[in-house]
mmCIF file of C-alpha atoms and ligand atoms in Angstrom:
data_model
loop_
_atom_site.group_PDB
_atom_site.id
_atom_site.type_symbol
_atom_site.label_atom_id
_atom_site.label_comp_id
_atom_site.label_asym_id
_atom_site.label_seq_id
_atom_site.Cartn_x
_atom_site.Cartn_y
_atom_site.Cartn_z
ATOM 1 C CA MET G 219 -0.006 0.184 0.144
ATOM 2 C CA ILE G 220 1.271 3.362 -0.812
ATOM 3 C CA THR G 221 0.566 6.515 0.640
ATOM 4 C CA ILE G 222 1.346 9.792 -0.969
ATOM 5 C CA TYR G 223 2.014 12.636 0.502
ATOM 6 C CA LYS G 224 2.112 16.103 -1.875
ATOM 7 C CA THR G 225 4.088 19.129 -0.599
ATOM 8 C CA LYS G 226 4.493 22.544 -2.079
ATOM 9 C CA ASN G 227 7.799 22.353 -2.277
ATOM 10 C CA TYR G 228 11.412 20.808 -0.881
ATOM 11 C CA GLU G 229 11.149 22.831 2.308
ATOM 12 C CA GLU G 230 8.233 21.428 2.921
ATOM 13 C CA LEU G 231 8.840 17.706 2.002
ATOM 14 C CA SER G 232 11.780 18.004 3.912
ATOM 15 C CA ARG G 233 9.532 18.890 7.004
ATOM 16 C CA LYS G 234 7.192 16.284 6.580
ATOM 17 C CA THR G 235 9.708 13.697 6.128
ATOM 18 C CA ALA G 236 11.215 14.956 9.287
ATOM 19 C CA ASP G 237 7.851 14.656 11.069
ATOM 20 C CA ILE G 238 7.727 10.834 9.797
ATOM 21 C CA ILE G 239 10.928 10.219 11.208
ATOM 22 C CA SER G 240 10.479 11.845 14.387
ATOM 23 C CA ALA G 241 7.463 10.166 14.890
ATOM 24 C CA GLN G 242 9.175 7.406 14.726
ATOM 25 C CA LEU G 243 11.945 7.870 17.193
ATOM 26 C CA ILE G 244 9.789 8.948 19.821
ATOM 27 C CA LEU G 245 7.567 6.012 19.587
ATOM 28 C CA LYS G 246 10.345 3.717 19.368
ATOM 29 C CA PRO G 247 14.037 5.463 20.681
ATOM 30 C CA HIS G 248 15.757 2.165 19.838
ATOM 31 C CA SER G 249 15.030 2.604 16.157
ATOM 32 C CA VAL G 250 16.832 1.250 13.264
ATOM 33 C CA LEU G 251 16.899 3.806 10.446
ATOM 34 C CA GLY G 252 17.482 3.007 7.099
ATOM 35 C CA LEU G 253 19.685 6.158 5.419
ATOM 36 C CA ALA G 254 20.078 7.621 1.941
ATOM 37 C CA THR G 255 22.318 10.032 0.803
ATOM 38 C CA GLY G 256 21.925 12.227 -2.246
ATOM 39 C CA SER G 257 20.504 15.641 -2.774
ATOM 40 C CA SER G 258 17.012 14.785 -1.984
ATOM 41 C CA PRO G 259 17.327 13.909 1.867
ATOM 42 C CA ILE G 260 19.518 16.904 2.659
ATOM 43 C CA GLY G 261 16.711 19.091 3.608
ATOM 44 C CA THR G 262 15.381 16.424 6.002
ATOM 45 C CA TYR G 263 19.104 15.842 7.507
ATOM 46 C CA LYS G 264 18.874 19.775 8.652
ATOM 47 C CA GLU G 265 15.872 19.239 10.150
ATOM 48 C CA LEU G 266 16.427 16.311 12.040
ATOM 49 C CA VAL G 267 19.716 18.070 13.138
ATOM 50 C CA ARG G 268 17.377 21.128 14.495
ATOM 51 C CA ARG G 269 15.202 19.401 16.328
ATOM 52 C CA CYS G 270 17.666 17.403 17.856
ATOM 53 C CA SER G 271 19.519 20.425 19.133
ATOM 54 C CA GLU G 272 16.095 21.906 20.335
ATOM 55 C CA GLY G 273 15.907 18.428 22.420
ATOM 56 C CA THR G 274 12.362 17.700 20.298
ATOM 57 C CA ILE G 275 13.767 14.313 18.942
ATOM 58 C CA ASP G 276 16.517 11.617 20.690
ATOM 59 C CA PHE G 277 19.611 9.661 18.849
ATOM 60 C CA SER G 278 21.355 8.318 21.065
ATOM 61 C CA LYS G 279 19.568 4.722 21.156
ATOM 62 C CA VAL G 280 19.334 5.030 17.332
ATOM 63 C CA SER G 281 21.169 2.644 15.090
ATOM 64 C CA THR G 282 21.455 3.257 11.462
ATOM 65 C CA VAL G 283 22.240 1.302 8.176
ATOM 66 C CA ASN G 284 23.009 3.213 4.870
ATOM 67 C CA LEU G 285 22.311 1.930 1.374
ATOM 68 C CA ASP G 286 25.075 2.233 -0.526
ATOM 69 C CA GLU G 287 28.472 3.251 -0.865
ATOM 70 C CA TYR G 288 30.872 3.912 -4.020
ATOM 71 C CA ARG G 289 33.344 1.165 -4.508
ATOM 72 C CA GLY G 290 37.345 1.999 -3.665
ATOM 73 C CA ILE G 291 36.900 5.395 -1.971
ATOM 74 C CA SER G 292 37.315 5.402 1.903
ATOM 75 C CA GLY G 293 35.262 6.763 4.346
ATOM 76 C CA ASP G 294 37.263 9.862 5.332
ATOM 77 C CA ASN G 295 37.238 11.227 1.378
ATOM 78 C CA ASP G 296 34.804 13.900 0.985
ATOM 79 C CA GLN G 297 33.017 12.059 -1.944
ATOM 80 C CA SER G 298 31.985 8.917 0.256
ATOM 81 C CA TYR G 299 29.015 8.425 1.357
ATOM 82 C CA ARG G 300 30.229 7.895 5.109
ATOM 83 C CA TYR G 301 31.779 11.378 4.613
ATOM 84 C CA PHE G 302 28.094 12.688 3.514
ATOM 85 C CA MET G 303 26.347 11.154 6.364
ATOM 86 C CA ASN G 304 29.174 12.543 9.151
ATOM 87 C CA THR G 305 28.901 16.099 7.756
ATOM 88 C CA ASN G 306 25.233 15.942 7.016
ATOM 89 C CA LEU G 307 23.717 14.355 9.876
ATOM 90 C CA PHE G 308 25.895 12.242 12.620
ATOM 91 C CA ASP G 309 28.375 14.827 13.218
ATOM 92 C CA HIS G 310 25.480 17.203 14.495
ATOM 93 C CA VAL G 311 23.110 14.722 16.412
ATOM 94 C CA ASN G 312 23.817 12.900 20.067
ATOM 95 C CA ILE G 313 23.970 9.481 17.672
ATOM 96 C CA ASP G 314 26.811 6.929 18.951
ATOM 97 C CA LYS G 315 28.595 6.554 15.740
ATOM 98 C CA THR G 316 29.271 3.287 16.565
ATOM 99 C CA LYS G 317 26.057 2.279 15.836
ATOM 100 C CA THR G 318 26.242 3.876 11.971
ATOM 101 C CA ASN G 319 26.534 1.559 9.115
ATOM 102 C CA VAL G 320 28.122 2.280 5.732
ATOM 103 C CA PRO G 321 29.357 -0.380 3.495
ATOM 104 C CA ASP G 322 33.143 -0.326 3.335
ATOM 105 C CA GLY G 323 34.222 0.757 -0.444
ATOM 106 C CA MET G 324 37.707 0.054 0.754
ATOM 107 C CA ALA G 325 37.167 -3.447 1.694
ATOM 108 C CA THR G 326 39.709 -5.608 -0.400
ATOM 109 C CA ASP G 327 37.145 -8.755 -0.552
ATOM 110 C CA SER G 328 33.886 -6.730 -1.939
ATOM 111 C CA ASP G 329 31.545 -9.951 -1.852
ATOM 112 C CA ALA G 330 32.905 -10.807 1.710
ATOM 113 C CA GLU G 331 32.048 -6.868 2.653
ATOM 114 C CA CYS G 332 28.771 -7.835 1.309
ATOM 115 C CA GLU G 333 27.979 -10.685 3.149
ATOM 116 C CA ARG G 334 29.267 -9.355 6.399
ATOM 117 C CA TYR G 335 26.487 -5.985 5.810
ATOM 118 C CA ASP G 336 23.885 -8.477 5.086
ATOM 119 C CA SER G 337 24.247 -9.970 8.567
ATOM 120 C CA VAL G 338 24.486 -6.299 10.149
ATOM 121 C CA VAL G 339 21.051 -5.698 8.944
ATOM 122 C CA SER G 340 19.671 -9.023 9.494
ATOM 123 C CA SER G 341 21.383 -8.746 13.144
ATOM 124 C CA MET G 342 19.021 -5.611 14.168
ATOM 125 C CA ASN G 343 15.829 -7.386 14.044
ATOM 126 C CA GLY G 344 14.274 -5.260 10.828
ATOM 127 C CA VAL G 345 14.875 -1.550 10.001
ATOM 128 C CA ASP G 346 11.965 0.430 11.163
ATOM 129 C CA ILE G 347 11.945 3.373 8.276
ATOM 130 C CA GLN G 348 14.221 3.148 5.363
ATOM 131 C CA LEU G 349 14.783 6.146 3.586
ATOM 132 C CA LEU G 350 15.228 6.651 -0.199
ATOM 133 C CA GLY G 351 15.639 8.858 -2.966
ATOM 134 C CA ILE G 352 14.744 7.918 -6.572
ATOM 135 C CA GLY G 353 17.128 8.171 -9.584
ATOM 136 C CA HIS G 354 16.479 9.464 -12.796
ATOM 137 C CA ASP G 355 16.167 5.713 -14.197
ATOM 138 C CA GLY G 356 13.952 4.323 -11.293
ATOM 139 C CA HIS G 357 17.070 3.311 -9.470
ATOM 140 C CA ILE G 358 16.844 2.865 -5.535
ATOM 141 C CA GLY G 359 20.130 2.095 -3.626
ATOM 142 C CA PHE G 360 22.252 1.807 -6.458
ATOM 143 C CA ASN G 361 19.572 -0.762 -7.606
ATOM 144 C CA GLU G 362 20.179 0.159 -11.521
ATOM 145 C CA PRO G 363 17.706 -1.578 -14.036
ATOM 146 C CA CYS G 364 18.239 -5.089 -14.828
ATOM 147 C CA GLU G 365 16.508 -8.560 -15.555
ATOM 148 C CA THR G 366 15.685 -9.325 -11.925
ATOM 149 C CA PHE G 367 15.539 -7.633 -8.899
ATOM 150 C CA PRO G 368 18.566 -8.377 -6.977
ATOM 151 C CA LYS G 369 17.606 -9.722 -3.303
ATOM 152 C CA GLY G 370 20.742 -8.879 -1.046
ATOM 153 C CA THR G 371 23.958 -6.438 -0.830
ATOM 154 C CA HIS G 372 25.932 -6.692 -4.008
ATOM 155 C CA VAL G 373 28.424 -4.824 -6.024
ATOM 156 C CA VAL G 374 26.862 -2.963 -9.426
ATOM 157 C CA LYS G 375 28.463 -1.328 -12.147
ATOM 158 C CA LEU G 376 26.813 2.037 -12.426
ATOM 159 C CA THR G 377 25.107 3.169 -15.427
ATOM 160 C CA GLU G 378 26.025 5.933 -17.544
ATOM 161 C CA THR G 379 23.015 7.845 -16.556
ATOM 162 C CA THR G 380 23.793 7.646 -12.908
ATOM 163 C CA ILE G 381 27.654 8.196 -13.687
ATOM 164 C CA LYS G 382 26.453 11.671 -15.397
ATOM 165 C CA ALA G 383 24.201 12.345 -12.738
ATOM 166 C CA ASN G 384 26.387 11.867 -9.899
ATOM 167 C CA SER G 385 29.126 13.910 -11.636
ATOM 168 C CA ARG G 386 27.898 17.323 -10.327
ATOM 169 C CA LEU G 387 29.620 16.321 -7.106
ATOM 170 C CA PHE G 388 32.849 15.488 -8.875
ATOM 171 C CA ALA G 389 35.451 17.356 -10.040
ATOM 172 C CA SER G 390 34.893 16.056 -13.646
ATOM 173 C CA VAL G 391 33.006 12.973 -14.508
ATOM 174 C CA ASP G 392 36.142 10.747 -15.254
ATOM 175 C CA ASP G 393 36.314 11.106 -11.149
ATOM 176 C CA VAL G 394 32.935 9.553 -10.454
ATOM 177 C CA PRO G 395 33.635 5.720 -9.576
ATOM 178 C CA ARG G 396 32.166 2.951 -11.857
ATOM 179 C CA GLU G 397 31.154 0.786 -9.042
ATOM 180 C CA ALA G 398 29.217 0.687 -5.554
ATOM 181 C CA LEU G 399 28.039 -1.460 -3.217
ATOM 182 C CA THR G 400 24.376 -1.288 -2.183
ATOM 183 C CA MET G 401 21.539 -3.055 -0.349
ATOM 184 C CA GLY G 402 19.677 -5.407 -2.408
ATOM 185 C CA ILE G 403 15.975 -4.959 -3.737
ATOM 186 C CA GLY G 404 15.015 -7.888 -0.665
ATOM 187 C CA THR G 405 16.708 -5.770 2.077
ATOM 188 C CA ILE G 406 14.986 -2.552 0.840
ATOM 189 C CA MET G 407 11.787 -4.656 0.944
ATOM 190 C CA ALA G 408 12.423 -6.415 4.162
ATOM 191 C CA ALA G 409 11.743 -2.664 5.761
ATOM 192 C CA LYS G 410 8.853 -1.930 8.088
ATOM 193 C CA CYS G 411 8.180 0.794 6.429
ATOM 194 C CA VAL G 412 9.654 2.438 3.367
ATOM 195 C CA VAL G 413 9.873 6.256 2.726
ATOM 196 C CA LEU G 414 10.865 7.555 -1.275
ATOM 197 C CA ILE G 415 11.419 11.703 -1.218
ATOM 198 C CA ALA G 416 11.552 13.124 -4.156
ATOM 199 C CA SER G 417 11.491 16.734 -5.776
ATOM 200 C CA GLY G 418 11.602 18.414 -8.709
ATOM 201 C CA LYS G 419 10.551 18.401 -12.337
ATOM 202 C CA ASP G 420 13.290 16.377 -13.544
ATOM 203 C CA LYS G 421 11.785 13.348 -11.400
ATOM 204 C CA ALA G 422 8.364 13.935 -12.315
ATOM 205 C CA GLU G 423 8.735 10.879 -15.262
ATOM 206 C CA ILE G 424 10.178 8.391 -13.148
ATOM 207 C CA VAL G 425 7.817 9.210 -10.258
ATOM 208 C CA LYS G 426 4.848 8.599 -12.310
ATOM 209 C CA LYS G 427 6.193 5.327 -13.909
ATOM 210 C CA ALA G 428 7.266 4.068 -10.864
ATOM 211 C CA PHE G 429 4.677 4.411 -8.797
ATOM 212 C CA PHE G 430 1.332 4.198 -10.833
ATOM 213 C CA GLY G 431 3.361 2.042 -14.308
ATOM 214 C CA GLU G 432 4.281 -1.543 -14.620
ATOM 215 C CA VAL G 433 5.950 -3.238 -11.800
ATOM 216 C CA THR G 434 9.273 -4.416 -13.365
ATOM 217 C CA PRO G 435 12.907 -4.742 -12.414
ATOM 218 C CA LEU G 436 13.433 -2.131 -15.532
ATOM 219 C CA ILE G 437 12.128 0.219 -13.249
ATOM 220 C CA PRO G 438 13.631 -0.811 -9.805
ATOM 221 C CA ALA G 439 11.536 1.552 -7.260
ATOM 222 C CA SER G 440 8.423 0.056 -9.382
ATOM 223 C CA ILE G 441 8.528 -3.005 -6.725
ATOM 224 C CA LEU G 442 7.635 -0.631 -3.974
ATOM 225 C CA GLN G 443 3.926 -0.881 -5.242
ATOM 226 C CA PHE G 444 3.868 -4.128 -3.498
ATOM 227 C CA HIS G 445 5.441 -2.976 -0.175
ATOM 228 C CA LYS G 446 2.852 -3.191 2.681
ATOM 229 C CA ASN G 447 3.705 -0.102 4.311
ATOM 230 C CA ALA G 448 5.485 2.268 1.540
ATOM 231 C CA ILE G 449 5.142 6.375 1.606
ATOM 232 C CA LEU G 450 5.984 8.592 -1.267
ATOM 233 C CA VAL G 451 6.697 12.188 0.083
ATOM 234 C CA ALA G 452 7.020 14.259 -3.320
ATOM 235 C CA ASP G 453 6.782 17.672 -4.112
ATOM 236 C CA GLU G 454 4.238 19.480 -6.785
ATOM 237 C CA ASP G 455 6.533 19.328 -9.150
ATOM 238 C CA ALA G 456 7.593 15.656 -8.769
ATOM 239 C CA LEU G 457 3.842 14.703 -9.066
ATOM 240 C CA SER G 458 3.441 17.212 -11.872
ATOM 241 C CA GLU G 459 3.108 14.280 -14.264
ATOM 242 C CA CYS G 460 0.685 12.411 -12.067
ATOM 243 C CA ASN G 461 -3.360 13.222 -11.368
ATOM 244 C CA ILE G 462 -3.569 13.212 -7.689
HETATM 245 C C1 F6R E 506 21.737 7.347 -2.488
HETATM 246 C C2 F6R E 506 21.271 6.227 -3.270
HETATM 247 C C3 F6R E 506 20.515 6.709 -4.457
HETATM 248 C C4 F6R E 506 19.990 8.591 -4.703
HETATM 249 C C5 F6R E 506 19.224 8.488 -6.498
HETATM 250 C C6 F6R E 506 18.530 9.856 -5.993
HETATM 251 O O1 F6R E 506 22.142 6.626 -1.113
HETATM 252 O O2 F6R E 506 20.802 5.536 -2.675
HETATM 253 O O3 F6R E 506 19.484 6.103 -5.040
HETATM 254 O O4 F6R E 506 18.957 7.806 -3.702
HETATM 255 O O5 F6R E 506 20.407 8.435 -7.168
HETATM 256 O O6 F6R E 506 19.923 10.676 -5.961
HETATM 257 P P1 F6R E 506 19.276 12.256 -5.787
HETATM 258 O O7 F6R E 506 18.242 12.427 -4.309
HETATM 259 O O8 F6R E 506 20.687 13.287 -5.663
HETATM 260 O O9 F6R E 506 18.091 12.649 -6.371
#
């Protein structure tokens, strides 16, 4: 079942998503949050930081698992997703960093790292809320369009569309890593609740396909139509192709 929240703009979207996460933390202080990087959740993280500094929410008992990490980049590299999470959220809230998990992009044996990451996730008794963005090709995490829905954490080769989209954050397109480690679709679907956030006209076409079109691994986010508790928080621009 999908619940859709339509917001006026990115700011309202960020507040609404922060409301959902705050409610979760208030109801269950030991929550396990599945987190995403990218532009979409930055406003949400800012709002969570603000609420935490005001004392409205508390991260002291929270554990987190991130969706993905570039392969071949270490956590202190400012392009890594670990660095992104530290600087956008973890460094500014009262979280115990030893309870925050991001796949290790520098692991020499990536397959072993994927297995390790899956056992970390399964040791947590379920992710309470998994936050997601959506790529222009419908990817969630780094699960790119393919023939089947991948189950667990695995290594992926990034598509040209994703490399191009992510190059905005690098000095040049050649600097964008070509591979990443990502949770699988199976892991994402196992979360008790998934919250996908989408903002901007450039996401309108893929939001329509993913949430109102055929469920297919060619549009990985479309599987969320089968999730028992999926929430789409999208602004008017991202919903502009949908009749709602
Ligand atoms: C990031 C991630 C990606 C992004 C997606 C959208 O951890 O898993 O799937 O959510 O690429 O990125 P933005 O939000 O930058 O448009």
